CSV table of C-alpha atoms in Angstrom, one decimal:
chain,number,residue,atom,x,y,z
A,1273,MET,CA,-9.4,29.8,-25.7
A,1274,LEU,CA,-6.8,31.7,-23.8
A,1275,THR,CA,-8.1,35.0,-23.3
A,1276,THR,CA,-4.8,36.7,-22.7
A,1277,SER,CA,-1.9,36.0,-24.6
A,1278,LEU,CA,1.0,34.1,-22.8
A,1279,ASP,CA,4.8,34.4,-22.8
A,1280,ILE,CA,5.8,31.0,-24.0
A,1281,SER,CA,9.1,31.0,-22.1
A,1282,SER,CA,11.0,28.1,-20.7
A,1283,ASN,CA,8.9,28.6,-17.6
A,1284,TYR,CA,5.7,29.5,-19.4
A,1285,ASN,CA,4.2,30.7,-16.1
A,1286,ILE,CA,0.8,32.2,-16.0
A,1287,ASP,CA,0.6,35.4,-14.1
A,1288,PRO,CA,-2.9,35.1,-12.1
A,1289,ASP,CA,-2.8,38.8,-11.7
A,1290,ASN,CA,-2.2,39.6,-15.7
A,1291,VAL,CA,-4.3,36.3,-17.0
A,1292,GLN,CA,-7.6,35.6,-15.5
A,1293,THR,CA,-9.1,32.6,-17.4
A,1294,LEU,CA,-7.7,29.7,-19.5
A,1295,GLY,CA,-10.7,28.3,-21.6
A,1296,ARG,CA,-13.2,28.3,-19.3
A,1297,TYR,CA,-11.0,28.0,-16.1
A,1298,GLN,CA,-10.7,30.8,-13.8
A,1299,ILE,CA,-7.0,30.8,-12.4
A,1300,ILE,CA,-6.9,31.5,-8.9
A,1301,CYS,CA,-3.1,30.7,-8.1
A,1302,GLN,CA,-0.3,28.6,-8.7
A,1303,LEU,CA,-0.2,25.3,-6.9
A,1304,GLY,CA,3.1,23.8,-7.6
A,1305,GLN,CA,5.6,23.2,-10.6
A,1306,GLY,CA,7.3,19.9,-12.1
A,1307,ALA,CA,9.1,18.6,-15.1
A,1308,THR,CA,6.4,18.2,-17.2
A,1309,GLY,CA,4.3,21.2,-16.4
A,1310,ILE,CA,2.6,23.8,-14.0
A,1311,VAL,CA,-0.6,23.0,-11.9
A,1312,TYR,CA,-2.9,26.0,-11.0
A,1313,LEU,CA,-5.7,26.1,-8.7
A,1314,VAL,CA,-8.7,27.1,-11.0
A,1315,TRP,CA,-12.4,27.8,-10.7
A,1316,ASP,CA,-14.7,25.6,-13.1
A,1317,PRO,CA,-17.8,27.3,-13.4
A,1318,PHE,CA,-19.6,24.4,-15.3
A,1319,ILE,CA,-19.2,22.0,-12.2
A,1320,ARG,CA,-19.2,24.9,-10.0
A,1321,ARG,CA,-16.2,23.9,-7.9
A,1322,ASN,CA,-12.2,24.4,-7.7
A,1323,VAL,CA,-10.2,22.0,-9.6
A,1324,ALA,CA,-6.4,21.4,-10.4
A,1325,LEU,CA,-5.2,22.5,-13.7
A,1326,LYS,CA,-1.9,20.9,-15.1
A,1327,VAL,CA,-0.4,23.0,-18.0
A,1328,ALA,CA,2.3,21.8,-20.3
A,1329,LYS,CA,3.8,23.4,-23.1
A,1330,THR,CA,3.5,21.5,-26.6
A,1331,GLU,CA,6.7,20.8,-28.0
A,1332,THR,CA,5.6,18.9,-30.7
A,1333,ASP,CA,2.5,17.6,-32.6
A,1334,LYS,CA,3.5,14.1,-31.4
A,1335,PHE,CA,3.6,15.5,-28.1
A,1336,ARG,CA,0.5,16.9,-28.3
A,1337,GLU,CA,-1.1,13.7,-29.4
A,1338,ASN,CA,0.3,11.7,-26.8
A,1339,PHE,CA,-0.3,14.0,-24.1
A,1340,LEU,CA,-4.4,14.0,-25.0
A,1341,ALA,CA,-4.4,10.1,-25.7
A,1342,GLU,CA,-3.0,9.3,-22.0
A,1343,ALA,CA,-5.2,11.8,-20.7
A,1344,GLN,CA,-8.2,10.1,-22.3
A,1345,SER,CA,-6.8,6.7,-20.5
A,1346,ALA,CA,-6.2,8.3,-17.2
A,1347,GLY,CA,-10.0,9.9,-17.4
A,1348,ARG,CA,-11.4,6.2,-17.7
A,1349,LEU,CA,-9.8,5.6,-14.3
A,1350,SER,CA,-12.2,6.1,-11.5
A,1351,HIS,CA,-11.0,4.9,-8.0
A,1352,PRO,CA,-10.9,6.4,-4.6
A,1353,ASN,CA,-7.2,6.3,-4.6
A,1354,ILE,CA,-6.6,7.9,-7.8
A,1355,VAL,CA,-7.0,11.6,-8.5
A,1356,ALA,CA,-10.1,12.1,-10.8
A,1357,VAL,CA,-9.4,13.4,-14.2
A,1358,TYR,CA,-12.4,15.7,-15.2
A,1359,ASP,CA,-11.3,17.3,-18.5
A,1360,ALA,CA,-8.3,17.5,-21.0
A,1361,GLY,CA,-7.8,20.0,-24.2
A,1362,SER,CA,-5.1,22.1,-26.1
A,1363,GLU,CA,-5.1,25.8,-26.8
A,1364,ASP,CA,-2.4,27.7,-28.6
A,1365,ASP,CA,1.1,26.2,-27.6
A,1366,PHE,CA,-0.5,24.6,-24.3
A,1367,CYS,CA,-2.0,21.3,-23.4
A,1368,TYR,CA,-4.1,21.0,-20.0
A,1369,ILE,CA,-5.6,18.4,-17.9
A,1370,ALA,CA,-8.2,19.4,-15.3
A,1371,MET,CA,-8.3,17.2,-12.1
A,1372,GLU,CA,-9.8,16.5,-8.7
A,1373,TYR,CA,-8.2,19.2,-6.4
A,1374,ILE,CA,-6.9,17.6,-3.3
A,1375,LYS,CA,-6.4,19.5,0.0
A,1376,GLY,CA,-3.5,18.4,1.9
A,1377,ALA,CA,-0.1,17.7,1.2
A,1378,THR,CA,2.1,15.3,-1.1
A,1379,LEU,CA,3.9,12.3,0.4
A,1380,GLU,CA,7.2,14.3,-0.5
A,1381,ASN,CA,6.9,16.3,2.5
A,1382,PHE,CA,7.1,13.1,4.7
A,1383,CYS,CA,10.5,11.9,3.3
A,1384,ARG,CA,12.9,13.6,5.8
A,1385,LYS,CA,14.0,12.0,8.4
A,1386,GLU,CA,12.7,14.8,10.9
A,1387,ASN,CA,9.5,14.6,9.4
A,1388,LEU,CA,9.0,10.8,8.7
A,1389,LEU,CA,5.0,9.3,9.1
A,1390,PRO,CA,5.1,6.5,11.9
A,1391,PRO,CA,5.6,3.3,10.1
A,1392,ASN,CA,2.2,2.0,10.5
A,1393,LYS,CA,0.7,5.1,8.9
A,1394,GLY,CA,3.5,4.8,6.3
A,1395,LEU,CA,2.4,1.4,5.4
A,1396,GLU,CA,-1.4,2.3,5.3
A,1397,VAL,CA,-0.4,5.1,2.6
A,1398,ILE,CA,1.6,2.6,0.5
A,1399,LEU,CA,-1.4,0.1,0.7
A,1400,GLU,CA,-3.9,2.5,-0.4
A,1401,VAL,CA,-1.5,3.4,-3.4
A,1402,CYS,CA,-1.3,-0.3,-4.1
A,1403,LYS,CA,-5.2,-0.4,-4.4
A,1404,GLY,CA,-5.0,2.5,-6.7
A,1405,LEU,CA,-2.1,0.9,-8.8
A,1406,GLU,CA,-3.7,-2.3,-9.0
A,1407,TYR,CA,-7.2,-0.9,-10.5
A,1408,ALA,CA,-5.1,1.1,-13.0
A,1409,HIS,CA,-3.1,-1.8,-14.0
A,1410,ARG,CA,-6.2,-3.9,-14.4
A,1411,GLU,CA,-7.3,-1.3,-16.6
A,1412,GLY,CA,-4.2,-1.4,-18.7
A,1413,VAL,CA,-2.7,1.9,-17.6
A,1414,ILE,CA,1.0,2.1,-16.3
A,1415,HIS,CA,1.8,5.2,-14.4
A,1416,ARG,CA,5.4,5.1,-15.0
A,1417,ASP,CA,6.2,8.0,-12.6
A,1418,ILE,CA,5.1,7.1,-9.2
A,1419,LYS,CA,7.0,9.1,-6.8
A,1420,PRO,CA,6.3,10.9,-3.5
A,1421,SER,CA,5.3,14.2,-5.0
A,1422,ASN,CA,2.8,12.1,-7.1
A,1423,ILE,CA,1.2,10.7,-3.9
A,1424,LEU,CA,-1.2,13.3,-2.2
A,1425,LEU,CA,-2.3,12.9,1.0
A,1426,ASN,CA,-5.9,14.3,1.8
A,1427,LEU,CA,-7.0,16.2,5.0
A,1428,ASP,CA,-8.6,12.8,6.2
A,1429,GLY,CA,-5.5,11.0,5.8
A,1430,SER,CA,-6.5,9.0,2.5
A,1431,ALA,CA,-3.7,8.6,-0.2
A,1432,LYS,CA,-4.5,9.6,-4.1
A,1433,ILE,CA,-2.1,9.1,-6.9
A,1434,THR,CA,-1.9,12.0,-9.2
A,1435,ASP,CA,-0.4,12.3,-12.8
A,1436,PHE,CA,-1.9,9.6,-14.5
A,1437,GLY,CA,-1.3,10.1,-18.4
A,1438,VAL,CA,1.0,13.1,-18.0
A,1439,ALA,CA,3.6,10.8,-16.8
A,1440,GLN,CA,3.1,8.1,-19.5
A,1441,MET,CA,3.4,10.5,-22.3
A,1442,THR,CA,6.8,11.9,-21.0
A,1443,ASP,CA,10.1,11.2,-23.1
A,1444,ARG,CA,11.8,8.5,-21.1
A,1445,THR,CA,14.7,7.4,-23.5
A,1446,PHE,CA,17.4,9.8,-21.9
A,1447,THR,CA,19.4,9.8,-25.1
A,1448,THR,CA,19.6,13.3,-25.2
A,1449,SER,CA,18.4,14.9,-22.3
A,1450,ILE,CA,17.0,13.9,-18.8
A,1451,ARG,CA,13.8,15.5,-17.1
A,1452,GLY,CA,14.7,16.0,-13.3
A,1453,THR,CA,16.5,13.5,-11.2
A,1454,PRO,CA,15.0,10.0,-11.9
A,1455,HIS,CA,15.5,8.4,-8.4
A,1456,TYR,CA,12.2,6.1,-8.7
A,1457,LEU,CA,13.1,4.9,-12.3
A,1458,SER,CA,13.2,1.2,-12.6
A,1459,PRO,CA,16.3,-0.4,-14.4
A,1460,GLU,CA,14.1,-1.2,-17.5
A,1461,GLN,CA,13.2,2.5,-18.1
A,1462,VAL,CA,16.5,3.3,-17.5
A,1463,LYS,CA,17.8,0.9,-20.4
A,1464,ASP,CA,14.7,2.1,-22.9
A,1465,GLU,CA,13.3,-1.5,-22.7
A,1466,ILE,CA,9.7,-2.8,-22.2
A,1467,VAL,CA,7.8,-1.1,-19.5
A,1468,SER,CA,5.5,-3.4,-17.4
A,1469,PHE,CA,3.2,-3.1,-14.5
A,1470,GLN,CA,6.4,-4.1,-12.3
A,1471,SER,CA,8.1,-0.7,-13.6
A,1472,ASP,CA,5.4,0.9,-11.3
A,1473,ILE,CA,6.1,-1.8,-8.4
A,1474,PHE,CA,9.8,-0.8,-8.6
A,1475,ALA,CA,9.1,2.8,-8.1
A,1476,LEU,CA,6.4,2.1,-5.2
A,1477,GLY,CA,9.4,0.2,-3.5
A,1478,CYS,CA,11.6,2.8,-3.7
A,1479,VAL,CA,8.9,5.3,-2.2
A,1480,LEU,CA,8.6,3.0,0.7
A,1481,TYR,CA,12.3,2.8,1.2
A,1482,GLU,CA,12.3,6.3,1.5
A,1483,ILE,CA,9.3,7.1,3.7
A,1484,LEU,CA,10.9,4.2,6.0
A,1485,ALA,CA,14.5,5.2,6.0
A,1486,GLY,CA,13.9,9.0,5.3
A,1487,GLU,CA,16.6,9.1,2.6
A,1488,LYS,CA,16.5,7.8,-1.3
A,1489,ALA,CA,17.2,4.2,-2.2
A,1490,PHE,CA,19.3,5.5,-5.0
A,1491,PRO,CA,20.8,8.8,-4.4
A,1492,GLY,CA,23.7,10.4,-6.6
A,1493,GLU,CA,25.2,13.9,-7.0
A,1494,ASN,CA,23.6,13.9,-10.4
A,1495,SER,CA,21.1,12.1,-12.7
A,1496,TYR,CA,23.6,9.8,-14.5
A,1497,GLY,CA,25.1,9.1,-11.1
A,1498,VAL,CA,21.5,8.1,-10.2
A,1499,LEU,CA,20.9,5.9,-13.2
A,1500,TYR,CA,24.2,4.1,-12.7
A,1501,LYS,CA,23.0,3.1,-9.0
A,1502,ILE,CA,19.6,2.0,-10.5
A,1503,THR,CA,20.9,-0.2,-13.1
A,1504,SER,CA,24.1,-1.5,-11.2
A,1505,THR,CA,23.9,-1.3,-7.3
A,1506,GLU,CA,21.9,-2.5,-4.2
A,1507,PRO,CA,20.9,0.0,-1.8
A,1508,ARG,CA,21.6,0.0,1.7
A,1509,SER,CA,19.5,-1.8,4.0
A,1510,ILE,CA,16.8,0.3,5.7
A,1511,LEU,CA,17.8,-1.7,8.8
A,1512,SER,CA,21.1,-0.4,8.7
A,1513,ILE,CA,19.5,3.4,8.9
A,1514,ARG,CA,16.7,2.2,11.2
A,1515,SER,CA,17.2,-0.5,13.6
A,1516,ASP,CA,13.5,-0.3,15.0
A,1517,LEU,CA,12.0,-1.4,12.0
A,1518,PRO,CA,11.1,-5.4,11.5
A,1519,LYS,CA,13.1,-7.4,9.4
A,1520,VAL,CA,9.9,-8.2,6.9
A,1521,LEU,CA,10.0,-4.5,5.9
A,1522,ASP,CA,13.6,-4.7,4.6
A,1523,GLU,CA,12.6,-7.8,2.6
A,1524,ILE,CA,9.5,-6.4,1.2
A,1525,VAL,CA,11.4,-3.4,-0.3
A,1526,ARG,CA,14.2,-5.5,-1.6
A,1527,LYS,CA,11.6,-7.8,-3.4
A,1528,ALA,CA,9.9,-4.6,-4.9
A,1529,ILE,CA,13.3,-3.0,-6.4
A,1530,ARG,CA,14.6,-6.2,-7.7
A,1531,LYS,CA,16.9,-5.2,-11.0
A,1532,ASP,CA,14.9,-8.2,-12.6
A,1533,PRO,CA,11.2,-7.5,-13.5
A,1534,SER,CA,10.5,-11.1,-13.1
A,1535,GLU,CA,12.0,-11.3,-9.6
A,1536,ARG,CA,9.8,-8.1,-8.4
A,1537,TYR,CA,6.2,-8.8,-7.1
A,1538,GLN,CA,4.0,-9.7,-9.9
A,1539,SER,CA,1.3,-7.4,-8.8
A,1540,CYS,CA,0.5,-4.9,-6.4
A,1541,VAL,CA,-2.1,-7.2,-4.7
A,1542,GLU,CA,1.0,-9.5,-4.0
A,1543,MET,CA,2.8,-6.6,-2.6
A,1544,ALA,CA,0.0,-5.4,-0.5
A,1545,ALA,CA,-0.5,-8.9,0.9
A,1546,ASP,CA,3.0,-8.8,2.5
A,1547,LEU,CA,2.5,-5.2,3.7
A,1548,ASP,CA,-0.8,-6.0,5.3
A,1549,VAL,CA,1.0,-8.9,6.8
A,1550,ALA,CA,3.8,-6.4,8.2
A,1551,LEU,CA,1.3,-3.9,9.4
A,1552,ARG,CA,-0.9,-6.3,10.9
A,1553,GLY,CA,2.3,-7.4,13.1
A,1554,ILE,CA,3.1,-3.5,13.9
A,1555,LEU,CA,-0.3,-2.6,14.8
A,1556,ALA,CA,-1.1,-5.7,17.2
A,1557,SER,CA,2.2,-5.2,19.0
A,1558,PRO,CA,2.6,-8.8,19.4
A,1559,ARG,CA,4.7,-9.9,22.5
A,1560,ASN,CA,5.6,-13.3,24.1
A,1561,LEU,CA,3.7,-13.5,27.6
A,1562,GLU,CA,6.0,-14.6,30.5
A,1563,LYS,CA,6.6,-18.3,30.0
A,1564,SER,CA,5.9,-19.0,33.8
A,1565,LYS,CA,4.6,-21.6,35.6
A,1566,GLU,CA,1.4,-19.3,36.5
A,1567,VAL,CA,1.0,-18.5,32.7
A,1568,ALA,CA,1.0,-22.1,31.9
A,1569,ASP,CA,-1.3,-23.1,34.8
A,1570,TYR,CA,-4.1,-20.5,33.1
A,1571,PHE,CA,-3.5,-21.9,29.8
A,1572,GLN,CA,-4.0,-25.1,31.2
A,1573,ASN,CA,-7.5,-24.3,32.4
A,1574,LEU,CA,-8.7,-23.4,28.7
A,1575,SER,CA,-10.9,-26.1,26.9
A,1576,PHE,CA,-8.4,-26.1,24.1
A,1577,PHE,CA,-5.5,-27.1,26.1
A,1578,ALA,CA,-7.3,-29.8,28.6
A,1579,ASP,CA,-5.3,-32.4,27.5
A,1580,PHE,CA,-1.9,-31.0,27.3
A,1581,LYS,CA,0.6,-31.3,30.3
A,1582,LYS,CA,2.2,-28.2,31.7
A,1583,GLU,CA,5.7,-29.2,30.2
A,1584,GLN,CA,3.9,-29.8,26.7
A,1585,LEU,CA,2.3,-26.4,27.0
A,1586,SER,CA,5.0,-24.8,27.8
A,1587,GLU,CA,6.8,-25.8,24.9
A,1588,LEU,CA,4.1,-24.8,22.9
A,1589,THR,CA,3.8,-21.0,24.5
A,1590,ALA,CA,7.8,-21.0,23.9
A,1591,LEU,CA,7.4,-20.8,20.2
A,1592,ALA,CA,3.8,-19.4,19.6
A,1593,ASN,CA,3.3,-15.6,18.9
A,1594,ILE,CA,0.7,-14.1,21.9
A,1595,VAL,CA,-1.1,-11.1,20.2
A,1596,LYS,CA,-3.0,-8.4,22.0
A,1597,PHE,CA,-6.1,-6.8,20.2
A,1598,PRO,CA,-7.9,-3.8,21.1
A,1599,GLY,CA,-11.7,-3.8,20.8
A,1600,GLY,CA,-12.8,-3.3,17.1
A,1601,LYS,CA,-9.7,-4.2,15.5
A,1602,VAL,CA,-10.0,-6.4,12.5
A,1603,VAL,CA,-7.8,-9.8,13.3
A,1604,ALA,CA,-8.9,-11.4,9.9
A,1605,SER,CA,-10.4,-10.2,6.9
A,1606,GLU,CA,-12.9,-12.0,4.4
A,1607,GLY,CA,-11.0,-12.8,1.3
A,1608,GLU,CA,-7.7,-12.9,2.7
A,1609,ILE,CA,-5.4,-16.0,1.8
A,1610,ASP,CA,-3.5,-16.7,5.2
A,1611,ASP,CA,-2.5,-19.8,6.9
A,1612,THR,CA,-2.9,-18.5,10.5
A,1613,PHE,CA,-5.1,-19.8,13.1
A,1614,TYR,CA,-6.0,-18.4,16.4
A,1615,ILE,CA,-6.9,-19.6,20.0
A,1616,ILE,CA,-8.6,-17.3,22.0
A,1617,LEU,CA,-6.8,-16.8,25.2
A,1618,SER,CA,-8.9,-14.0,26.7
A,1619,GLY,CA,-12.1,-12.3,25.4
A,1620,GLN,CA,-14.1,-12.7,22.5
A,1621,VAL,CA,-14.4,-11.9,18.5
A,1622,LYS,CA,-17.1,-11.4,16.3
A,1623,VAL,CA,-17.4,-13.2,13.2
A,1624,ARG,CA,-19.5,-11.4,10.4
A,1625,LYS,CA,-20.1,-12.0,6.9
A,1626,GLY,CA,-21.2,-9.0,4.8
A,1627,GLU,CA,-23.3,-7.0,6.8
A,1628,LYS,CA,-24.5,-9.7,9.2
A,1629,ASP,CA,-23.0,-11.1,12.4
A,1630,ILE,CA,-22.8,-14.8,12.2
A,1631,ALA,CA,-21.3,-15.9,15.5
A,1632,THR,CA,-19.3,-14.6,18.7
A,1633,ILE,CA,-16.3,-17.2,19.5
A,1634,GLY,CA,-15.4,-16.7,23.3
A,1635,THR,CA,-12.1,-17.7,25.6
A,1636,GLY,CA,-10.8,-21.3,25.1
A,1637,GLU,CA,-12.1,-21.4,21.4
A,1638,CYS,CA,-10.3,-21.2,18.0
A,1639,PHE,CA,-11.2,-19.6,14.4
A,1640,GLY,CA,-9.6,-19.6,11.2
A,1641,GLU,CA,-9.1,-23.3,11.0
A,1642,MET,CA,-10.5,-23.5,7.2
A,1643,ALA,CA,-8.0,-21.2,6.2
A,1644,PHE,CA,-5.6,-22.9,8.1
A,1645,LEU,CA,-6.3,-26.4,6.6
A,1646,GLY,CA,-6.8,-25.8,3.2
A,1647,GLY,CA,-4.9,-22.2,2.3
A,1648,GLN,CA,-8.5,-20.9,1.0
A,1649,PRO,CA,-9.7,-17.3,1.2
A,1650,ARG,CA,-11.2,-16.5,4.6
A,1651,VAL,CA,-15.2,-16.5,4.1
A,1652,ALA,CA,-15.7,-13.9,7.2
A,1653,ASN,CA,-14.5,-11.0,8.8
A,1654,VAL,CA,-13.2,-11.6,12.5
A,1655,ALA,CA,-12.8,-8.6,14.9
A,1656,ALA,CA,-12.1,-8.3,18.4
A,1657,GLU,CA,-15.0,-7.5,20.8
A,1658,GLY,CA,-13.4,-5.6,23.5
A,1659,ASP,CA,-9.7,-6.1,24.2
A,1660,CYS,CA,-8.7,-9.7,23.5
A,1661,VAL,CA,-5.4,-12.0,23.8
A,1662,LEU,CA,-4.9,-14.4,21.2
A,1663,MET,CA,-2.5,-17.3,20.6
A,1664,LYS,CA,-1.4,-17.1,16.9
A,1665,ILE,CA,-0.3,-20.7,15.0
A,1666,THR,CA,1.1,-20.8,11.8
A,1667,ALA,CA,1.9,-24.1,9.8
A,1668,SER,CA,5.5,-23.3,9.9
A,1669,LEU,CA,5.1,-23.1,13.8
A,1670,LEU,CA,3.6,-26.5,14.2
A,1671,GLN,CA,6.8,-28.1,12.1
A,1672,LYS,CA,8.9,-26.8,14.9
A,1673,LEU,CA,6.8,-28.6,17.9
A,1674,PRO,CA,7.8,-32.0,19.3
A,1675,ASP,CA,5.8,-34.8,17.6
A,1676,SER,CA,3.9,-35.5,20.8
A,1677,VAL,CA,3.0,-31.9,21.4
A,1678,GLY,CA,2.0,-31.7,17.5
A,1679,LEU,CA,-0.3,-34.7,18.1
A,1680,LEU,CA,-2.3,-33.2,21.2
A,1681,PHE,CA,-2.7,-29.6,19.0
A,1682,PHE,CA,-4.2,-31.9,16.3
A,1683,ARG,CA,-6.5,-33.7,18.5
A,1684,SER,CA,-7.7,-30.7,20.5
A,1685,PHE,CA,-7.9,-29.2,16.8
A,1686,ALA,CA,-10.1,-31.9,15.4
A,1687,ARG,CA,-12.4,-32.1,18.8
A,1688,THR,CA,-13.2,-28.3,18.1
A,1689,LEU,CA,-14.0,-29.1,14.5
A,1690,VAL,CA,-16.3,-31.6,15.3
A,1691,GLN,CA,-18.0,-29.5,18.0
A,1692,ARG,CA,-18.7,-26.8,15.9
A,1693,LEU,CA,-19.9,-29.0,12.7
A,1694,SER,CA,-22.2,-30.9,15.4
A,1695,LYS,CA,-23.5,-27.1,16.7
A,1696,ASN,CA,-24.1,-26.2,13.2
A,1697,LEU,CA,-26.1,-29.1,12.4
A,1698,GLU,CA,-28.4,-28.9,15.6
A,1699,GLU,CA,-29.1,-25.2,14.6
A,1700,ARG,CA,-30.1,-26.4,11.2
A,1701,ASN,CA,-32.1,-28.8,12.6
């Protein structure tokens, strides 16, 4: 029970100096306030640690019923990228949810142009949010209120989604009132149509836009202006705001915030796959090596290119991406689906399946051939063992090569496969 009577005003603030406890929770201070409630830092004597307590005024019996039902749904979720829900209940005119307390800041702190995260860090945060949302969606839970202030950044840099459940019970019909400025609502939410997992993806696309561009995808002077833009206009390209960003990020954002849910990413896994490709491109810092005679001479000394003439090798290097990876950096991950094939120009990589190292591949050799040929998930992790330089080959690149060069490539490719199979057979015997 509330041990001290509360002033049920529009703000319904609890003064920690006058109110010491709420149920079993000992109030320490207020952490923040949103449209659906106030969050307090409290001490839970049962589990003997600080927790975050979100308190909302119970406006109707239906509100209370929905609040508790959705809090129970949120309580089922257990994932590293979702704030844990410990308890939920109601006392007098209040409902509350006790949640994991995260020391750190919200992503909202990094949405201003003067304080943006580096692009790679921003993508890492959104990838973690994708992981948490994908798990929730598999459990049948839609967040409905993804926004920067509901994404917490822990002191270790990890991201956690909060306000599951509380968001779902909020009235979103907008027929009589609008709670806050709804910059992250999907068109179907604005129109009071069926909400799906793609609604969360739309919101996440808006968040991605904001942390990259430093401004909202759908700005407006008031809520109704924002709603109009969400349903009827397209945002500025992030490339017109930040020309230093790769084009692929603009494409990812635009796909995530399509008006028609069927045209968006159909799952967070699908969105994460594109984000992962973009992130690897940023971190690997791909750059073309000088297409000089000396470079061609060097490549020609590698076993994979033994049959190439210098002119043919120059044609290949003119189109291929040459990428550099620092030691320990993962090049390919087990389970990912990718048609990329790599040739090691310098250094070596370690192949690891589960917890076991299964091979070391060195200069002049290649890897990724099975994923390249069949489009199957990769069966092992591959990481750079010391700094290495790789030639990155894709199916689309091969289609651009002259027939004579493509034929040479596949001849070397087949020779490498035969040698690898023969070696495996010898080791088994």
